[in-house]
């Protein structure tokens, strides 16, 4: 067929797939129906908003970036009408169609890319207006799939039951209704089932998600922490909420950051971005570098350079004690990334490849090269109102655990000396102390270290911190072997501290007296991040004279709060039980000191029972404390 004939045929075919093509090229023409010159009636196939490239085996990735972004800049949300006007399809491009020819073979896969780079809470795009789903997008989400219960009823329980032996057999699969297939497909061959989420999933009901996890129909979640270079404006606004929920509810999770890197410097900044948000967190899965944005290809199509960006990000993340990996679609791994090299260096690979018909991963023949397969974007999970990307762990759970528990990657060229193992040594006082040694045998000093998924603090002598200690602005607690406590409460002597998901001790619990704004710092000059309602109970982890920092990291005015309970809680140093009378009237306290909250008032002559002593204070049977001087001997 000559080139002119080929162009005409392709033009007719592409009209049918206009919605799909515009979305996969990053342009927004969702739902548009285009007239064709063909006498044959065409049916517009409505694609879900994937943002992926519909790259055929014989075609090249387009040079154009999304119309919402300029070359070399990170994308900002775009108005739907504007996107539709700016959309342009080149009918000469070989993007495939429903009809296959020898010159234009029908693709077996949709080589997926996730368009979730728009992290602004006030996003304006074809899907969002001021951060809220548009009516059109809500309708799309309804089409993409019902709740898990509805899918089970309609399809005879398409979701596989929990494995009897966790993650040791390939019996996990995803079944979902994908508009690009006009029906249901099943992706199978996984050891475990996962999803990835970001701000676009809104406020997830994690209690419901936890129930799905307990039922065996979901096993892990990968959470976006942010996008682009290291600025707070590019943090995913739901990351803190999502990661805290996964940690507190015991849901295994990993993390990813969406990249716009055009240079090694950008990649370093993006690594620092992820590391800033990861402080105090210990993912069960790697920290992934999401490489898919067209603006990167606009800047350079050099496979060597883009691979170097990935290596720079991953080595920097690995140097801080985390496991690192790369997310990309199959086309990127084959054309724009040296996936084999990165895999051999010890970095994990997560591949996006969306089939257009039911498919089993084992038939691809990749072996253990990729650990996670993103097989679609139309899944639904109870507790999440929008559709979600569907993932399968395609290596065994024990293989992933083994990978996560290794000291470091095998050949991280930028990392010269990384934490490797814990050793013990006897001190002059006869006590056993713990130290972290690097791969080269050096002792880590004056640094936070994450090793084998656990968090430690090496003091200036190298000995791991134990007990309770203030490090920087926060109070942390550590076990006798140096492991940091989080999401739990522990006694240290006569004092009990409670720790949040990042290991920071609660200084006190407060109740909000009136509606007020969260801020990113202790003062009105800092950016507002939302409102907190009157009556809300919050946990304070840091404070200044006029402001308190909450466990979500944000600050509110101290004057807007009322203390309910102050940490630490004390227990008597001496257990001593006796009955006596009040020498004088006194308002008891929640702890052994005048800094604690006043509670019940005891009148002069009141008979009371003492259950224990601490310094010059007595704890009464009510649990409250009074000074010994107000009691008769």
PDB file of C-alpha atoms in Angstrom, residues 223-518:
ATOM      1  CA  UNK A 223       0.840   5.516  47.512  1.00  0.00           C
ATOM      2  CA  UNK A 224       1.967   8.582  45.592  1.00  0.00           C
ATOM      3  CA  UNK A 225       3.973  10.945  47.798  1.00  0.00           C
ATOM      4  CA  UNK A 226       4.366  13.791  45.289  1.00  0.00           C
ATOM      5  CA  UNK A 227       5.585  14.854  41.877  1.00  0.00           C
ATOM      6  CA  UNK A 228       8.564  16.761  40.506  1.00  0.00           C
ATOM      7  CA  UNK A 229      11.271  18.584  42.386  1.00  0.00           C
ATOM      8  CA  UNK A 230      11.545  19.033  46.133  1.00  0.00           C
ATOM      9  CA  UNK A 231       9.018  21.728  47.043  1.00  0.00           C
ATOM     10  CA  UNK A 232       6.083  21.352  49.412  1.00  0.00           C
ATOM     11  CA  UNK A 233       3.690  22.663  46.758  1.00  0.00           C
ATOM     12  CA  UNK A 234       4.345  19.462  44.813  1.00  0.00           C
ATOM     13  CA  UNK A 235       3.583  17.098  47.690  1.00  0.00           C
ATOM     14  CA  UNK A 236       0.573  14.847  47.158  1.00  0.00           C
ATOM     15  CA  UNK A 237      -1.948  16.433  49.512  1.00  0.00           C
ATOM     16  CA  UNK A 238      -3.361  13.043  50.561  1.00  0.00           C
ATOM     17  CA  UNK A 239      -0.041  11.299  51.147  1.00  0.00           C
ATOM     18  CA  UNK A 240       0.198  11.997  54.884  1.00  0.00           C
ATOM     19  CA  UNK A 241      -3.372  10.818  55.405  1.00  0.00           C
ATOM     20  CA  UNK A 242      -2.976   7.718  53.257  1.00  0.00           C
ATOM     21  CA  UNK A 243       0.350   6.573  54.657  1.00  0.00           C
ATOM     22  CA  UNK A 244      -0.783   7.114  58.243  1.00  0.00           C
ATOM     23  CA  UNK A 245      -3.884   5.013  57.590  1.00  0.00           C
ATOM     24  CA  UNK A 246      -1.913   2.158  56.036  1.00  0.00           C
ATOM     25  CA  UNK A 247       0.553   2.143  58.922  1.00  0.00           C
ATOM     26  CA  UNK A 248      -2.066   2.345  61.661  1.00  0.00           C
ATOM     27  CA  UNK A 249      -4.248  -0.347  60.065  1.00  0.00           C
ATOM     28  CA  UNK A 250      -1.424  -2.666  59.095  1.00  0.00           C
ATOM     29  CA  UNK A 251      -1.962  -2.450  55.327  1.00  0.00           C
ATOM     30  CA  UNK A 252       1.285  -3.224  53.440  1.00  0.00           C
ATOM     31  CA  UNK A 253       2.287  -0.293  51.238  1.00  0.00           C
ATOM     32  CA  UNK A 254       4.889   1.117  48.891  1.00  0.00           C
ATOM     33  CA  UNK A 255       5.477   4.666  47.627  1.00  0.00           C
ATOM     34  CA  UNK A 256       5.980   6.341  44.257  1.00  0.00           C
ATOM     35  CA  UNK A 257       6.982   9.796  43.019  1.00  0.00           C
ATOM     36  CA  UNK A 258       5.987  11.076  39.565  1.00  0.00           C
ATOM     37  CA  UNK A 259       9.007  12.430  37.676  1.00  0.00           C
ATOM     38  CA  UNK A 260       9.571  15.406  35.396  1.00  0.00           C
ATOM     39  CA  UNK A 261      13.374  15.122  35.454  1.00  0.00           C
ATOM     40  CA  UNK A 262      15.274  16.751  32.573  1.00  0.00           C
ATOM     41  CA  UNK A 263      18.689  16.420  34.231  1.00  0.00           C
ATOM     42  CA  UNK A 264      20.589  14.576  36.944  1.00  0.00           C
ATOM     43  CA  UNK A 265      20.117  17.631  39.163  1.00  0.00           C
ATOM     44  CA  UNK A 266      16.351  17.287  38.763  1.00  0.00           C
ATOM     45  CA  UNK A 267      16.542  13.578  39.607  1.00  0.00           C
ATOM     46  CA  UNK A 268      18.502  14.350  42.794  1.00  0.00           C
ATOM     47  CA  UNK A 269      15.915  16.944  43.813  1.00  0.00           C
ATOM     48  CA  UNK A 270      13.109  14.462  43.145  1.00  0.00           C
ATOM     49  CA  UNK A 271      14.900  11.877  45.285  1.00  0.00           C
ATOM     50  CA  UNK A 272      15.196  14.454  48.076  1.00  0.00           C
ATOM     51  CA  UNK A 273      11.490  15.175  47.625  1.00  0.00           C
ATOM     52  CA  UNK A 274      10.609  11.532  48.242  1.00  0.00           C
ATOM     53  CA  UNK A 275      13.060  11.225  51.144  1.00  0.00           C
ATOM     54  CA  UNK A 276      11.658  14.323  52.860  1.00  0.00           C
ATOM     55  CA  UNK A 277       8.174  12.826  52.826  1.00  0.00           C
ATOM     56  CA  UNK A 278       9.415   9.371  53.807  1.00  0.00           C
ATOM     57  CA  UNK A 279      10.999  10.499  57.069  1.00  0.00           C
ATOM     58  CA  UNK A 280       9.754   8.274  59.865  1.00  0.00           C
ATOM     59  CA  UNK A 281       7.985   5.919  57.454  1.00  0.00           C
ATOM     60  CA  UNK A 282       8.963   2.341  56.672  1.00  0.00           C
ATOM     61  CA  UNK A 283       7.339   1.064  53.457  1.00  0.00           C
ATOM     62  CA  UNK A 284       6.777  -2.656  52.973  1.00  0.00           C
ATOM     63  CA  UNK A 285       7.395  -2.254  49.232  1.00  0.00           C
ATOM     64  CA  UNK A 286      10.012  -0.184  47.368  1.00  0.00           C
ATOM     65  CA  UNK A 287      10.018   3.553  46.663  1.00  0.00           C
ATOM     66  CA  UNK A 288       9.292   3.780  42.935  1.00  0.00           C
ATOM     67  CA  UNK A 289      10.381   6.422  40.431  1.00  0.00           C
ATOM     68  CA  UNK A 290       7.466   6.976  38.046  1.00  0.00           C
ATOM     69  CA  UNK A 291       8.964   7.647  34.599  1.00  0.00           C
ATOM     70  CA  UNK A 292       6.321   8.286  31.987  1.00  0.00           C
ATOM     71  CA  UNK A 293       5.891  11.999  31.368  1.00  0.00           C
ATOM     72  CA  UNK A 294       6.124  13.109  27.725  1.00  0.00           C
ATOM     73  CA  UNK A 295       8.010  16.255  28.715  1.00  0.00           C
ATOM     74  CA  UNK A 296      10.987  14.060  29.631  1.00  0.00           C
ATOM     75  CA  UNK A 297      11.055  12.703  26.080  1.00  0.00           C
ATOM     76  CA  UNK A 298      10.619  16.229  24.756  1.00  0.00           C
ATOM     77  CA  UNK A 299      13.833  17.166  26.560  1.00  0.00           C
ATOM     78  CA  UNK A 300      15.798  14.044  25.676  1.00  0.00           C
ATOM     79  CA  UNK A 301      15.146  10.715  24.034  1.00  0.00           C
ATOM     80  CA  UNK A 302      18.557   9.454  25.101  1.00  0.00           C
ATOM     81  CA  UNK A 303      18.184   6.019  26.654  1.00  0.00           C
ATOM     82  CA  UNK A 304      21.503   6.507  28.430  1.00  0.00           C
ATOM     83  CA  UNK A 305      20.474   9.835  29.985  1.00  0.00           C
ATOM     84  CA  UNK A 306      17.032   8.726  31.143  1.00  0.00           C
ATOM     85  CA  UNK A 307      18.525   5.550  32.607  1.00  0.00           C
ATOM     86  CA  UNK A 308      21.028   7.773  34.414  1.00  0.00           C
ATOM     87  CA  UNK A 309      18.162   9.851  35.863  1.00  0.00           C
ATOM     88  CA  UNK A 310      16.589   6.638  37.177  1.00  0.00           C
ATOM     89  CA  UNK A 311      19.891   5.437  38.615  1.00  0.00           C
ATOM     90  CA  UNK A 312      20.525   8.808  40.306  1.00  0.00           C
ATOM     91  CA  UNK A 313      17.105   8.764  41.966  1.00  0.00           C
ATOM     92  CA  UNK A 314      17.314   5.133  43.037  1.00  0.00           C
ATOM     93  CA  UNK A 315      20.880   5.270  44.361  1.00  0.00           C
ATOM     94  CA  UNK A 316      20.065   8.348  46.435  1.00  0.00           C
ATOM     95  CA  UNK A 317      16.984   6.696  47.898  1.00  0.00           C
ATOM     96  CA  UNK A 318      18.910   3.487  48.562  1.00  0.00           C
ATOM     97  CA  UNK A 319      21.677   5.418  50.318  1.00  0.00           C
ATOM     98  CA  UNK A 320      19.083   6.524  52.880  1.00  0.00           C
ATOM     99  CA  UNK A 321      18.189   2.943  53.699  1.00  0.00           C
ATOM    100  CA  UNK A 322      15.135   2.434  51.515  1.00  0.00           C
ATOM    101  CA  UNK A 323      14.596   0.034  48.645  1.00  0.00           C
ATOM    102  CA  UNK A 324      14.130   1.733  45.278  1.00  0.00           C
ATOM    103  CA  UNK A 325      12.515   0.825  41.979  1.00  0.00           C
ATOM    104  CA  UNK A 326      11.306   2.200  38.662  1.00  0.00           C
ATOM    105  CA  UNK A 327       7.765   2.335  37.281  1.00  0.00           C
ATOM    106  CA  UNK A 328       7.301   2.677  33.522  1.00  0.00           C
ATOM    107  CA  UNK A 329       5.271   1.170  30.740  1.00  0.00           C
ATOM    108  CA  UNK A 330       6.710  -1.588  28.599  1.00  0.00           C
ATOM    109  CA  UNK A 331       7.472   0.807  25.747  1.00  0.00           C
ATOM    110  CA  UNK A 332       9.641   2.990  28.015  1.00  0.00           C
ATOM    111  CA  UNK A 333      11.453  -0.002  29.452  1.00  0.00           C
ATOM    112  CA  UNK A 334      12.238  -1.214  25.952  1.00  0.00           C
ATOM    113  CA  UNK A 335      13.014   2.098  24.216  1.00  0.00           C
ATOM    114  CA  UNK A 336      13.915   4.770  26.771  1.00  0.00           C
ATOM    115  CA  UNK A 337      15.245   2.883  29.810  1.00  0.00           C
ATOM    116  CA  UNK A 338      17.863   0.192  30.178  1.00  0.00           C
ATOM    117  CA  UNK A 339      15.623  -1.939  32.348  1.00  0.00           C
ATOM    118  CA  UNK A 340      17.946  -4.963  32.236  1.00  0.00           C
ATOM    119  CA  UNK A 341      20.853  -2.911  33.571  1.00  0.00           C
ATOM    120  CA  UNK A 342      18.766  -1.322  36.341  1.00  0.00           C
ATOM    121  CA  UNK A 343      17.401  -4.733  37.314  1.00  0.00           C
ATOM    122  CA  UNK A 344      20.903  -6.226  37.502  1.00  0.00           C
ATOM    123  CA  UNK A 345      21.991  -3.331  39.730  1.00  0.00           C
ATOM    124  CA  UNK A 346      19.367  -4.476  42.210  1.00  0.00           C
ATOM    125  CA  UNK A 347      16.574  -1.980  41.546  1.00  0.00           C
ATOM    126  CA  UNK A 348      12.996  -3.223  41.419  1.00  0.00           C
ATOM    127  CA  UNK A 349      10.915  -2.874  38.237  1.00  0.00           C
ATOM    128  CA  UNK A 350       7.161  -2.221  38.088  1.00  0.00           C
ATOM    129  CA  UNK A 351       5.773  -2.476  34.567  1.00  0.00           C
ATOM    130  CA  UNK A 352       2.516  -1.120  33.149  1.00  0.00           C
ATOM    131  CA  UNK A 353       1.029  -3.203  30.358  1.00  0.00           C
ATOM    132  CA  UNK A 354      -2.742  -3.130  29.935  1.00  0.00           C
ATOM    133  CA  UNK A 355      -4.183  -6.008  27.895  1.00  0.00           C
ATOM    134  CA  UNK A 356      -7.247  -5.517  25.702  1.00  0.00           C
ATOM    135  CA  UNK A 357      -8.393  -9.061  26.407  1.00  0.00           C
ATOM    136  CA  UNK A 358      -8.054 -11.492  29.293  1.00  0.00           C
ATOM    137  CA  UNK A 359      -4.412 -12.294  29.885  1.00  0.00           C
ATOM    138  CA  UNK A 360      -2.148 -14.340  32.154  1.00  0.00           C
ATOM    139  CA  UNK A 361       1.171 -12.742  33.114  1.00  0.00           C
ATOM    140  CA  UNK A 362       3.148 -15.964  32.822  1.00  0.00           C
ATOM    141  CA  UNK A 363       2.529 -16.027  29.061  1.00  0.00           C
ATOM    142  CA  UNK A 364       4.649 -12.901  28.608  1.00  0.00           C
ATOM    143  CA  UNK A 365       7.771 -14.849  29.516  1.00  0.00           C
ATOM    144  CA  UNK A 366       9.472 -12.095  31.537  1.00  0.00           C
ATOM    145  CA  UNK A 367      10.392 -14.400  34.386  1.00  0.00           C
ATOM    146  CA  UNK A 368      11.296 -12.414  37.510  1.00  0.00           C
ATOM    147  CA  UNK A 369      12.505  -9.310  35.655  1.00  0.00           C
ATOM    148  CA  UNK A 370       9.450  -7.331  36.790  1.00  0.00           C
ATOM    149  CA  UNK A 371       8.036  -7.702  40.291  1.00  0.00           C
ATOM    150  CA  UNK A 372       4.725  -5.862  39.818  1.00  0.00           C
ATOM    151  CA  UNK A 373       2.447  -5.801  36.778  1.00  0.00           C
ATOM    152  CA  UNK A 374       0.027  -2.880  36.455  1.00  0.00           C
ATOM    153  CA  UNK A 375      -2.658  -4.490  34.324  1.00  0.00           C
ATOM    154  CA  UNK A 376      -5.346  -1.798  34.145  1.00  0.00           C
ATOM    155  CA  UNK A 377      -6.961   1.311  35.570  1.00  0.00           C
ATOM    156  CA  UNK A 378     -10.589   0.284  36.003  1.00  0.00           C
ATOM    157  CA  UNK A 379     -10.581  -1.581  39.280  1.00  0.00           C
ATOM    158  CA  UNK A 380     -12.910  -0.831  42.141  1.00  0.00           C
ATOM    159  CA  UNK A 381     -12.382  -1.338  45.855  1.00  0.00           C
ATOM    160  CA  UNK A 382     -14.914  -0.830  48.612  1.00  0.00           C
ATOM    161  CA  UNK A 383     -14.044   2.395  50.457  1.00  0.00           C
ATOM    162  CA  UNK A 384     -12.708   4.174  47.362  1.00  0.00           C
ATOM    163  CA  UNK A 385     -15.222   6.167  45.326  1.00  0.00           C
ATOM    164  CA  UNK A 386     -13.165   6.393  42.135  1.00  0.00           C
ATOM    165  CA  UNK A 387     -11.713   3.722  39.901  1.00  0.00           C
ATOM    166  CA  UNK A 388      -8.196   2.536  40.789  1.00  0.00           C
ATOM    167  CA  UNK A 389      -5.174   1.166  38.962  1.00  0.00           C
ATOM    168  CA  UNK A 390      -4.950  -2.598  39.335  1.00  0.00           C
ATOM    169  CA  UNK A 391      -1.647  -4.335  40.105  1.00  0.00           C
ATOM    170  CA  UNK A 392      -0.462  -7.891  40.597  1.00  0.00           C
ATOM    171  CA  UNK A 393       2.683  -8.924  42.457  1.00  0.00           C
ATOM    172  CA  UNK A 394       4.150 -11.373  39.946  1.00  0.00           C
ATOM    173  CA  UNK A 395       7.007 -12.641  42.087  1.00  0.00           C
ATOM    174  CA  UNK A 396       6.296 -14.578  45.272  1.00  0.00           C
ATOM    175  CA  UNK A 397       5.704 -12.718  48.489  1.00  0.00           C
ATOM    176  CA  UNK A 398       8.754 -14.392  50.035  1.00  0.00           C
ATOM    177  CA  UNK A 399      10.873 -13.127  47.112  1.00  0.00           C
ATOM    178  CA  UNK A 400       9.668  -9.565  47.712  1.00  0.00           C
ATOM    179  CA  UNK A 401      10.300  -9.898  51.460  1.00  0.00           C
ATOM    180  CA  UNK A 402      13.774 -11.234  50.770  1.00  0.00           C
ATOM    181  CA  UNK A 403      14.457  -8.295  48.457  1.00  0.00           C
ATOM    182  CA  UNK A 404      13.203  -5.751  50.996  1.00  0.00           C
ATOM    183  CA  UNK A 405      15.317  -7.323  53.759  1.00  0.00           C
ATOM    184  CA  UNK A 406      18.623  -7.220  51.906  1.00  0.00           C
ATOM    185  CA  UNK A 407      21.136  -4.712  53.235  1.00  0.00           C
ATOM    186  CA  UNK A 408      21.477  -2.826  49.942  1.00  0.00           C
ATOM    187  CA  UNK A 409      21.420  -3.200  46.190  1.00  0.00           C
ATOM    188  CA  UNK A 410      24.234  -5.172  44.588  1.00  0.00           C
ATOM    189  CA  UNK A 411      25.742  -2.454  42.445  1.00  0.00           C
ATOM    190  CA  UNK A 412      24.568   1.055  43.240  1.00  0.00           C
ATOM    191  CA  UNK A 413      27.356   3.099  41.621  1.00  0.00           C
ATOM    192  CA  UNK A 414      26.685   6.355  43.452  1.00  0.00           C
ATOM    193  CA  UNK A 415      26.411   4.692  46.858  1.00  0.00           C
ATOM    194  CA  UNK A 416      29.889   4.032  48.223  1.00  0.00           C
ATOM    195  CA  UNK A 417      29.149   3.103  51.819  1.00  0.00           C
ATOM    196  CA  UNK A 418      25.648   2.137  52.979  1.00  0.00           C
ATOM    197  CA  UNK A 419      24.221   0.718  56.236  1.00  0.00           C
ATOM    198  CA  UNK A 420      24.464  -3.054  56.178  1.00  0.00           C
ATOM    199  CA  UNK A 421      24.075  -4.807  59.552  1.00  0.00           C
ATOM    200  CA  UNK A 422      23.694  -4.414  63.313  1.00  0.00           C
ATOM    201  CA  UNK A 423      26.490  -5.570  65.622  1.00  0.00           C
ATOM    202  CA  UNK A 424      26.840  -5.626  69.414  1.00  0.00           C
ATOM    203  CA  UNK A 425      29.711  -4.728  71.720  1.00  0.00           C
ATOM    204  CA  UNK A 426      30.259  -4.635  75.473  1.00  0.00           C
ATOM    205  CA  UNK A 427      30.845  -1.217  76.999  1.00  0.00           C
ATOM    206  CA  UNK A 428      33.198  -0.394  79.887  1.00  0.00           C
ATOM    207  CA  UNK A 429      30.160  -0.471  82.156  1.00  0.00           C
ATOM    208  CA  UNK A 430      29.524  -4.089  81.184  1.00  0.00           C
ATOM    209  CA  UNK A 431      26.331  -3.283  79.275  1.00  0.00           C
ATOM    210  CA  UNK A 432      25.632  -4.461  75.709  1.00  0.00           C
ATOM    211  CA  UNK A 433      25.411  -1.723  73.087  1.00  0.00           C
ATOM    212  CA  UNK A 434      24.173  -1.939  69.511  1.00  0.00           C
ATOM    213  CA  UNK A 435      25.872  -0.390  66.474  1.00  0.00           C
ATOM    214  CA  UNK A 436      25.126  -0.229  62.749  1.00  0.00           C
ATOM    215  CA  UNK A 437      27.993  -1.104  60.445  1.00  0.00           C
ATOM    216  CA  UNK A 438      28.201  -0.049  56.817  1.00  0.00           C
ATOM    217  CA  UNK A 439      29.059  -2.263  53.885  1.00  0.00           C
ATOM    218  CA  UNK A 440      32.701  -1.190  54.276  1.00  0.00           C
ATOM    219  CA  UNK A 441      32.730  -1.886  58.006  1.00  0.00           C
ATOM    220  CA  UNK A 442      32.433   1.696  59.266  1.00  0.00           C
ATOM    221  CA  UNK A 443      30.212   2.591  62.220  1.00  0.00           C
ATOM    222  CA  UNK A 444      27.278   4.919  61.496  1.00  0.00           C
ATOM    223  CA  UNK A 445      27.238   7.941  63.831  1.00  0.00           C
ATOM    224  CA  UNK A 446      24.885  10.863  64.487  1.00  0.00           C
ATOM    225  CA  UNK A 447      22.315   9.748  61.919  1.00  0.00           C
ATOM    226  CA  UNK A 448      18.884   8.254  61.402  1.00  0.00           C
ATOM    227  CA  UNK A 449      19.103   4.859  59.737  1.00  0.00           C
ATOM    228  CA  UNK A 450      16.460   2.620  58.189  1.00  0.00           C
ATOM    229  CA  UNK A 451      17.586  -1.000  58.025  1.00  0.00           C
ATOM    230  CA  UNK A 452      15.473  -4.042  57.148  1.00  0.00           C
ATOM    231  CA  UNK A 453      12.340  -1.904  57.380  1.00  0.00           C
ATOM    232  CA  UNK A 454      13.104  -0.690  60.915  1.00  0.00           C
ATOM    233  CA  UNK A 455      14.160   2.769  62.072  1.00  0.00           C
ATOM    234  CA  UNK A 456      17.144   3.526  64.337  1.00  0.00           C
ATOM    235  CA  UNK A 457      19.100   6.534  65.555  1.00  0.00           C
ATOM    236  CA  UNK A 458      22.876   6.235  65.834  1.00  0.00           C
ATOM    237  CA  UNK A 459      24.273   8.614  68.480  1.00  0.00           C
ATOM    238  CA  UNK A 460      27.544  10.538  68.156  1.00  0.00           C
ATOM    239  CA  UNK A 461      29.421   7.569  69.652  1.00  0.00           C
ATOM    240  CA  UNK A 462      27.718   5.194  67.220  1.00  0.00           C
ATOM    241  CA  UNK A 463      25.737   3.395  69.898  1.00  0.00           C
ATOM    242  CA  UNK A 464      22.075   3.118  68.934  1.00  0.00           C
ATOM    243  CA  UNK A 465      19.744   5.302  70.959  1.00  0.00           C
ATOM    244  CA  UNK A 466      17.618   3.446  73.500  1.00  0.00           C
ATOM    245  CA  UNK A 467      14.916   4.645  75.865  1.00  0.00           C
ATOM    246  CA  UNK A 468      13.309   8.060  75.500  1.00  0.00           C
ATOM    247  CA  UNK A 469      15.161  10.928  73.807  1.00  0.00           C
ATOM    248  CA  UNK A 470      14.557  14.282  72.184  1.00  0.00           C
ATOM    249  CA  UNK A 471      16.086  14.354  68.699  1.00  0.00           C
ATOM    250  CA  UNK A 472      15.676  17.590  66.797  1.00  0.00           C
ATOM    251  CA  UNK A 473      12.257  19.047  67.573  1.00  0.00           C
ATOM    252  CA  UNK A 474      10.552  15.816  68.631  1.00  0.00           C
ATOM    253  CA  UNK A 475      10.630  13.192  71.364  1.00  0.00           C
ATOM    254  CA  UNK A 476      11.153   9.585  70.249  1.00  0.00           C
ATOM    255  CA  UNK A 477      11.195   6.251  72.052  1.00  0.00           C
ATOM    256  CA  UNK A 478      13.419   3.239  71.359  1.00  0.00           C
ATOM    257  CA  UNK A 479      13.532  -0.378  72.459  1.00  0.00           C
ATOM    258  CA  UNK A 480      16.458  -1.917  74.333  1.00  0.00           C
ATOM    259  CA  UNK A 481      18.059  -2.904  71.000  1.00  0.00           C
ATOM    260  CA  UNK A 482      17.547   0.537  69.446  1.00  0.00           C
ATOM    261  CA  UNK A 483      14.430   0.008  67.318  1.00  0.00           C
ATOM    262  CA  UNK A 484      12.236   3.117  67.145  1.00  0.00           C
ATOM    263  CA  UNK A 485       8.655   2.759  68.415  1.00  0.00           C
ATOM    264  CA  UNK A 486       5.752   3.994  66.314  1.00  0.00           C
ATOM    265  CA  UNK A 487       1.943   3.796  66.453  1.00  0.00           C
ATOM    266  CA  UNK A 488       2.095   2.437  69.992  1.00  0.00           C
ATOM    267  CA  UNK A 489       2.492   3.345  73.674  1.00  0.00           C
ATOM    268  CA  UNK A 490       5.349   2.334  75.962  1.00  0.00           C
ATOM    269  CA  UNK A 491       6.434   2.827  79.548  1.00  0.00           C
ATOM    270  CA  UNK A 492       9.846   4.286  80.272  1.00  0.00           C
ATOM    271  CA  UNK A 493      10.366   3.949  83.992  1.00  0.00           C
ATOM    272  CA  UNK A 494       7.332   5.560  85.575  1.00  0.00           C
ATOM    273  CA  UNK A 495       6.386   7.511  82.449  1.00  0.00           C
ATOM    274  CA  UNK A 496       4.216   6.329  79.582  1.00  0.00           C
ATOM    275  CA  UNK A 497       4.562   7.849  76.131  1.00  0.00           C
ATOM    276  CA  UNK A 498       2.412   7.351  73.050  1.00  0.00           C
ATOM    277  CA  UNK A 499       3.972   7.580  69.584  1.00  0.00           C
ATOM    278  CA  UNK A 500       2.428   8.405  66.224  1.00  0.00           C
ATOM    279  CA  UNK A 501       3.070   6.672  62.883  1.00  0.00           C
ATOM    280  CA  UNK A 502       6.350   8.559  62.454  1.00  0.00           C
ATOM    281  CA  UNK A 503       7.588   7.734  65.941  1.00  0.00           C
ATOM    282  CA  UNK A 504       6.976  11.182  67.445  1.00  0.00           C
ATOM    283  CA  UNK A 505       5.705  11.245  71.022  1.00  0.00           C
ATOM    284  CA  UNK A 506       2.440  12.977  71.789  1.00  0.00           C
ATOM    285  CA  UNK A 507       3.049  15.856  74.165  1.00  0.00           C
ATOM    286  CA  UNK A 508      -0.643  16.204  74.836  1.00  0.00           C
ATOM    287  CA  UNK A 509      -4.114  15.631  73.466  1.00  0.00           C
ATOM    288  CA  UNK A 510      -6.221  18.715  72.742  1.00  0.00           C
ATOM    289  CA  UNK A 511      -9.761  19.503  71.713  1.00  0.00           C
ATOM    290  CA  UNK A 512     -10.389  22.297  69.199  1.00  0.00           C
ATOM    291  CA  UNK A 513     -12.423  25.111  70.771  1.00  0.00           C
ATOM    292  CA  UNK A 514     -13.378  26.802  67.503  1.00  0.00           C
ATOM    293  CA  UNK A 515     -13.002  26.251  63.782  1.00  0.00           C
ATOM    294  CA  UNK A 516      -9.531  27.262  62.668  1.00  0.00           C
ATOM    295  CA  UNK A 517      -7.031  26.829  59.821  1.00  0.00           C
ATOM    296  CA  UNK A 518      -4.187  24.346  59.554  1.00  0.00           C
TER     297      UNK A 518
END
